Amino acid sequence: MLEILKSASRTTVDAGGVVVYTLDVRNTGTDVATDVRVEDHLPTDAVFVSASAGGTASGGVVSWNLGDLPAGSSASVTVTITAASPIADGTVLHN
């Protein structure tokens, strides 16, 4: 069984500001998880900047191929975005 926890580097951002999302993936099962693939769907008003660990972006979705994840082990990946500019005050980026 895989567990994914997601966090953001900040809770508010101005237009053009940078946010880094971290996804921590953990295999809580008793067997190896094989061919693990993680996807993160970016908010509409987010502009993709970069992704760690060979992550690629296409159509607003960032994907990572993590390979095999042994039981009890974990991996972390990040995606960096900027908030669209201009953006209306009070716009919420749901991610």
PDB file of C-alpha atoms in Angstrom:
ATOM      1  CA  MET A   1       0.000   0.000   0.000  1.00  0.00           C
ATOM      2  CA  LEU A   2       1.313   3.435  -0.899  1.00  0.00           C
ATOM      3  CA  GLU A   3       0.785   6.569   1.143  1.00  0.00           C
ATOM      4  CA  ILE A   4       1.281  10.044  -0.345  1.00  0.00           C
ATOM      5  CA  LEU A   5       1.558  13.198   1.731  1.00  0.00           C
ATOM      6  CA  LYS A   6       1.657  16.558  -0.025  1.00  0.00           C
ATOM      7  CA  SER A   7       2.847  19.872   1.356  1.00  0.00           C
ATOM      8  CA  ALA A   8       3.399  23.373  -0.005  1.00  0.00           C
ATOM      9  CA  SER A   9       6.263  25.751   0.712  1.00  0.00           C
ATOM     10  CA  ARG A  10       3.791  28.526   1.444  1.00  0.00           C
ATOM     11  CA  THR A  11       0.064  29.033   2.062  1.00  0.00           C
ATOM     12  CA  THR A  12      -0.335  32.357   0.243  1.00  0.00           C
ATOM     13  CA  VAL A  13       1.312  33.673  -2.899  1.00  0.00           C
ATOM     14  CA  ASP A  14       1.141  36.846  -4.968  1.00  0.00           C
ATOM     15  CA  ALA A  15       0.865  36.882  -8.746  1.00  0.00           C
ATOM     16  CA  GLY A  16       4.153  35.611 -10.158  1.00  0.00           C
ATOM     17  CA  GLY A  17       5.184  34.161  -6.783  1.00  0.00           C
ATOM     18  CA  VAL A  18       6.847  30.765  -6.460  1.00  0.00           C
ATOM     19  CA  VAL A  19       5.406  27.727  -4.658  1.00  0.00           C
ATOM     20  CA  VAL A  20       7.183  24.389  -4.249  1.00  0.00           C
ATOM     21  CA  TYR A  21       4.965  21.357  -3.694  1.00  0.00           C
ATOM     22  CA  THR A  22       6.582  18.310  -2.078  1.00  0.00           C
ATOM     23  CA  LEU A  23       5.072  14.850  -2.451  1.00  0.00           C
ATOM     24  CA  ASP A  24       6.335  12.252   0.017  1.00  0.00           C
ATOM     25  CA  VAL A  25       5.579   8.712  -1.145  1.00  0.00           C
ATOM     26  CA  ARG A  26       5.866   5.842   1.337  1.00  0.00           C
ATOM     27  CA  ASN A  27       5.371   2.113   0.860  1.00  0.00           C
ATOM     28  CA  THR A  28       3.511   1.047   4.000  1.00  0.00           C
ATOM     29  CA  GLY A  29       2.945  -2.457   2.689  1.00  0.00           C
ATOM     30  CA  THR A  30       4.915  -5.650   3.199  1.00  0.00           C
ATOM     31  CA  ASP A  31       5.931  -6.176  -0.446  1.00  0.00           C
ATOM     32  CA  VAL A  32       7.845  -4.218  -3.046  1.00  0.00           C
ATOM     33  CA  ALA A  33       5.649  -1.734  -4.944  1.00  0.00           C
ATOM     34  CA  THR A  34       6.698  -2.114  -8.579  1.00  0.00           C
ATOM     35  CA  ASP A  35       6.704   0.460 -11.356  1.00  0.00           C
ATOM     36  CA  VAL A  36       5.499   3.255  -9.077  1.00  0.00           C
ATOM     37  CA  ARG A  37       4.194   6.277 -10.986  1.00  0.00           C
ATOM     38  CA  VAL A  38       3.083   9.488  -9.272  1.00  0.00           C
ATOM     39  CA  GLU A  39       0.991  12.227 -10.888  1.00  0.00           C
ATOM     40  CA  ASP A  40       0.185  15.718  -9.623  1.00  0.00           C
ATOM     41  CA  HIS A  41      -2.518  17.775 -11.323  1.00  0.00           C
ATOM     42  CA  LEU A  42      -1.586  21.451 -11.221  1.00  0.00           C
ATOM     43  CA  PRO A  43      -4.064  24.236 -10.511  1.00  0.00           C
ATOM     44  CA  THR A  44      -5.407  26.138 -13.523  1.00  0.00           C
ATOM     45  CA  ASP A  45      -3.673  29.375 -12.481  1.00  0.00           C
ATOM     46  CA  ALA A  46      -0.294  27.678 -11.934  1.00  0.00           C
ATOM     47  CA  VAL A  47       2.604  27.904 -14.373  1.00  0.00           C
ATOM     48  CA  PHE A  48       4.963  24.913 -14.329  1.00  0.00           C
ATOM     49  CA  VAL A  49       8.608  25.815 -13.654  1.00  0.00           C
ATOM     50  CA  SER A  50      10.394  22.539 -12.832  1.00  0.00           C
ATOM     51  CA  ALA A  51      10.129  19.090 -11.285  1.00  0.00           C
ATOM     52  CA  SER A  52      12.694  17.005  -9.429  1.00  0.00           C
ATOM     53  CA  ALA A  53      13.720  13.415 -10.085  1.00  0.00           C
ATOM     54  CA  GLY A  54      13.016  13.471 -13.812  1.00  0.00           C
ATOM     55  CA  GLY A  55       9.425  14.635 -13.443  1.00  0.00           C
ATOM     56  CA  THR A  56       7.784  15.806 -16.654  1.00  0.00           C
ATOM     57  CA  ALA A  57       4.817  18.108 -17.255  1.00  0.00           C
ATOM     58  CA  SER A  58       2.174  17.749 -19.924  1.00  0.00           C
ATOM     59  CA  GLY A  59      -1.302  19.229 -20.064  1.00  0.00           C
ATOM     60  CA  GLY A  60      -1.185  20.487 -16.478  1.00  0.00           C
ATOM     61  CA  VAL A  61      -0.124  17.120 -15.060  1.00  0.00           C
ATOM     62  CA  VAL A  62       3.337  16.436 -13.637  1.00  0.00           C
ATOM     63  CA  SER A  63       4.410  12.774 -13.689  1.00  0.00           C
ATOM     64  CA  TRP A  64       7.263  10.867 -12.090  1.00  0.00           C
ATOM     65  CA  ASN A  65       8.307   7.250 -12.678  1.00  0.00           C
ATOM     66  CA  LEU A  66       9.807   6.138  -9.365  1.00  0.00           C
ATOM     67  CA  GLY A  67      10.428   2.513 -10.300  1.00  0.00           C
ATOM     68  CA  ASP A  68      10.303  -0.056  -7.510  1.00  0.00           C
ATOM     69  CA  LEU A  69       9.759   1.052  -3.923  1.00  0.00           C
ATOM     70  CA  PRO A  70      10.687  -1.605  -1.328  1.00  0.00           C
ATOM     71  CA  ALA A  71       8.433  -2.215   1.680  1.00  0.00           C
ATOM     72  CA  GLY A  72       9.016   0.386   4.385  1.00  0.00           C
ATOM     73  CA  SER A  73      10.890   2.772   2.104  1.00  0.00           C
ATOM     74  CA  SER A  74       9.984   6.215   0.843  1.00  0.00           C
ATOM     75  CA  ALA A  75      10.750   8.741  -1.867  1.00  0.00           C
ATOM     76  CA  SER A  76      10.162  12.469  -2.224  1.00  0.00           C
ATOM     77  CA  VAL A  77       9.581  14.531  -5.339  1.00  0.00           C
ATOM     78  CA  THR A  78       8.951  18.227  -5.829  1.00  0.00           C
ATOM     79  CA  VAL A  79       7.284  20.452  -8.387  1.00  0.00           C
ATOM     80  CA  THR A  80       7.887  24.184  -8.576  1.00  0.00           C
ATOM     81  CA  ILE A  81       5.235  26.525  -9.979  1.00  0.00           C
ATOM     82  CA  THR A  82       4.592  30.229 -10.208  1.00  0.00           C
ATOM     83  CA  ALA A  83       1.164  31.765  -9.722  1.00  0.00           C
ATOM     84  CA  ALA A  84      -0.166  33.180 -12.973  1.00  0.00           C
ATOM     85  CA  SER A  85       0.301  36.897 -13.514  1.00  0.00           C
ATOM     86  CA  PRO A  86      -1.951  38.717 -13.635  1.00  0.00           C
ATOM     87  CA  ILE A  87      -4.259  36.865 -11.280  1.00  0.00           C
ATOM     88  CA  ALA A  88      -7.318  38.201  -9.495  1.00  0.00           C
ATOM     89  CA  ASP A  89      -6.973  39.004  -5.786  1.00  0.00           C
ATOM     90  CA  GLY A  90      -8.320  36.168  -3.660  1.00  0.00           C
ATOM     91  CA  THR A  91      -7.875  33.480  -6.310  1.00  0.00           C
ATOM     92  CA  VAL A  92      -7.393  30.100  -4.635  1.00  0.00           C
ATOM     93  CA  LEU A  93      -4.927  27.632  -6.157  1.00  0.00           C
ATOM     94  CA  HIS A  94      -6.345  24.207  -5.301  1.00  0.00           C
ATOM     95  CA  ASN A  95      -3.652  21.569  -5.442  1.00  0.00           C
TER      96      ASN A  95
END
